[in-house]
Amino acid sequence: MLDAMAQFSVNNLAMLANAHARLLRRDEKLLDVVASELHSRCLSGQPISSDHLPSIVHAFVEKLAFQPADLVHAIEFSLPKVIAGMQKNDVVLTVPPLVGVRGLCATPAFREP
């Protein structure tokens, strides 16, 4: 399954993260691969959508307390691009937990209006 993740949609990747979060199952090998795949999508210019970013952040950061570097980079790239399209409750779900994310930088894109 780990080899096939490149063919998964972002929805599939979010569902994997959330399923593990609901079970409180911190399978770091699998979650590292999910984060790596999300980061590779960002590297190709595709931010994680406003539909998926809140649940991914909640699963990794809040429920599993697991923040691999690839996830941090995906958040740094995606959040500034999609936050304007997020519902208020999604912003509340996503932004406050980011305070505790190690290595998260306020890139220039975070500070732009």
Short mmCIF file of C-alpha atoms in Angstrom, two decimals:
data_model
loop_
_atom_site.label_atom_id
_atom_site.label_comp_id
_atom_site.label_asym_id
_atom_site.label_seq_id
_atom_site.Cartn_x
_atom_site.Cartn_y
_atom_site.Cartn_z
CA MET A 1 0.00 0.00 0.00
CA LEU A 2 2.82 2.42 0.83
CA ASP A 3 4.12 2.20 -2.74
CA ALA A 4 0.69 3.03 -4.15
CA MET A 5 0.20 6.29 -2.23
CA ALA A 6 1.35 8.39 -5.18
CA GLN A 7 -1.84 7.29 -6.92
CA PHE A 8 -4.08 8.23 -3.97
CA SER A 9 -6.10 11.43 -4.06
CA VAL A 10 -5.67 14.03 -1.33
CA ASN A 11 -9.05 12.88 -0.07
CA ASN A 12 -7.70 9.33 0.31
CA LEU A 13 -4.62 10.61 2.14
CA ALA A 14 -6.77 12.73 4.47
CA MET A 15 -9.02 9.73 5.17
CA LEU A 16 -5.99 7.61 6.10
CA ALA A 17 -4.71 10.25 8.50
CA ASN A 18 -8.15 10.74 10.04
CA ALA A 19 -8.82 7.02 10.41
CA HIS A 20 -5.57 6.62 12.31
CA ALA A 21 -6.39 9.68 14.42
CA ARG A 22 -9.83 8.33 15.35
CA LEU A 23 -8.23 5.07 16.43
CA LEU A 24 -5.37 6.96 18.11
CA ARG A 25 -3.05 4.70 16.13
CA ARG A 26 0.24 6.50 15.58
CA ASP A 27 1.76 4.41 12.80
CA GLU A 28 4.71 6.70 12.15
CA LYS A 29 5.89 4.82 9.06
CA LEU A 30 2.51 5.17 7.34
CA LEU A 31 1.97 8.74 8.53
CA ASP A 32 5.45 9.72 7.31
CA VAL A 33 4.54 8.42 3.87
CA VAL A 34 1.22 10.30 3.92
CA ALA A 35 3.01 13.52 4.91
CA SER A 36 5.68 12.95 2.28
CA GLU A 37 3.05 12.46 -0.40
CA LEU A 38 1.23 15.62 0.66
CA HIS A 39 4.51 17.52 0.56
CA SER A 40 5.32 16.19 -2.91
CA ARG A 41 1.93 17.45 -4.14
CA CYS A 42 2.83 20.87 -2.75
CA LEU A 43 6.23 20.76 -4.43
CA SER A 44 4.44 20.22 -7.72
CA GLY A 45 2.43 23.40 -7.09
CA GLN A 46 -0.76 21.83 -5.73
CA PRO A 47 -1.66 23.11 -2.25
CA ILE A 48 -3.71 20.93 0.05
CA SER A 49 -7.26 22.20 -0.46
CA SER A 50 -9.30 24.07 2.10
CA ASP A 51 -11.58 21.02 2.17
CA HIS A 52 -8.81 18.73 3.39
CA LEU A 53 -6.22 20.83 5.24
CA PRO A 54 -8.25 21.31 8.46
CA SER A 55 -8.87 17.62 8.98
CA ILE A 56 -5.27 16.72 8.11
CA VAL A 57 -3.90 19.26 10.59
CA HIS A 58 -6.37 18.10 13.24
CA ALA A 59 -5.44 14.45 12.73
CA PHE A 60 -1.68 14.91 12.73
CA VAL A 61 -1.25 17.78 15.18
CA GLU A 62 -4.14 17.51 17.62
CA LYS A 63 -5.04 13.84 17.75
CA LEU A 64 -1.71 12.13 17.04
CA ALA A 65 0.78 14.81 18.16
CA PHE A 66 2.90 13.88 15.16
CA GLN A 67 4.40 16.60 13.01
CA PRO A 68 6.89 15.29 10.47
CA ALA A 69 8.89 17.88 8.56
CA ASP A 70 7.04 17.05 5.33
CA LEU A 71 3.73 17.93 6.97
CA VAL A 72 5.16 21.21 8.26
CA HIS A 73 6.32 22.14 4.77
CA ALA A 74 2.94 21.21 3.30
CA ILE A 75 1.19 23.45 5.84
CA GLU A 76 3.58 26.34 5.16
CA PHE A 77 2.89 26.06 1.44
CA SER A 78 -0.85 25.36 1.53
CA LEU A 79 -2.34 27.43 4.33
CA PRO A 80 -1.59 30.88 2.90
CA LYS A 81 -3.07 29.81 -0.43
CA VAL A 82 -6.29 28.26 0.87
CA ILE A 83 -7.18 30.08 4.10
CA ALA A 84 -9.34 32.64 2.30
CA GLY A 85 -11.58 29.80 1.10
CA MET A 86 -11.91 28.14 4.50
CA GLN A 87 -15.03 28.31 6.66
CA LYS A 88 -14.63 30.04 10.04
CA ASN A 89 -14.93 26.77 11.94
CA ASP A 90 -12.19 25.27 9.76
CA VAL A 91 -9.90 28.21 10.50
CA VAL A 92 -10.55 27.70 14.22
CA LEU A 93 -9.82 23.99 13.85
CA THR A 94 -6.62 24.60 11.88
CA VAL A 95 -4.81 27.71 13.10
CA PRO A 96 -4.62 27.54 16.93
CA PRO A 97 -2.93 24.11 17.03
CA LEU A 98 -0.19 25.40 14.74
CA VAL A 99 1.35 27.29 17.67
CA GLY A 100 2.84 24.02 18.93
CA VAL A 101 4.15 22.78 15.57
CA ARG A 102 7.93 22.58 15.73
CA GLY A 103 9.69 24.10 12.76
CA LEU A 104 6.67 25.93 11.33
CA CYS A 105 7.86 29.25 9.96
CA ALA A 106 5.85 32.31 9.13
CA THR A 107 6.99 32.51 5.53
CA PRO A 108 6.42 35.73 3.56
CA ALA A 109 3.28 34.10 2.10
CA PHE A 110 1.85 33.88 5.65
CA ARG A 111 2.36 37.59 6.17
CA GLU A 112 0.95 38.82 2.85
CA PRO A 113 -2.54 40.36 2.89
#
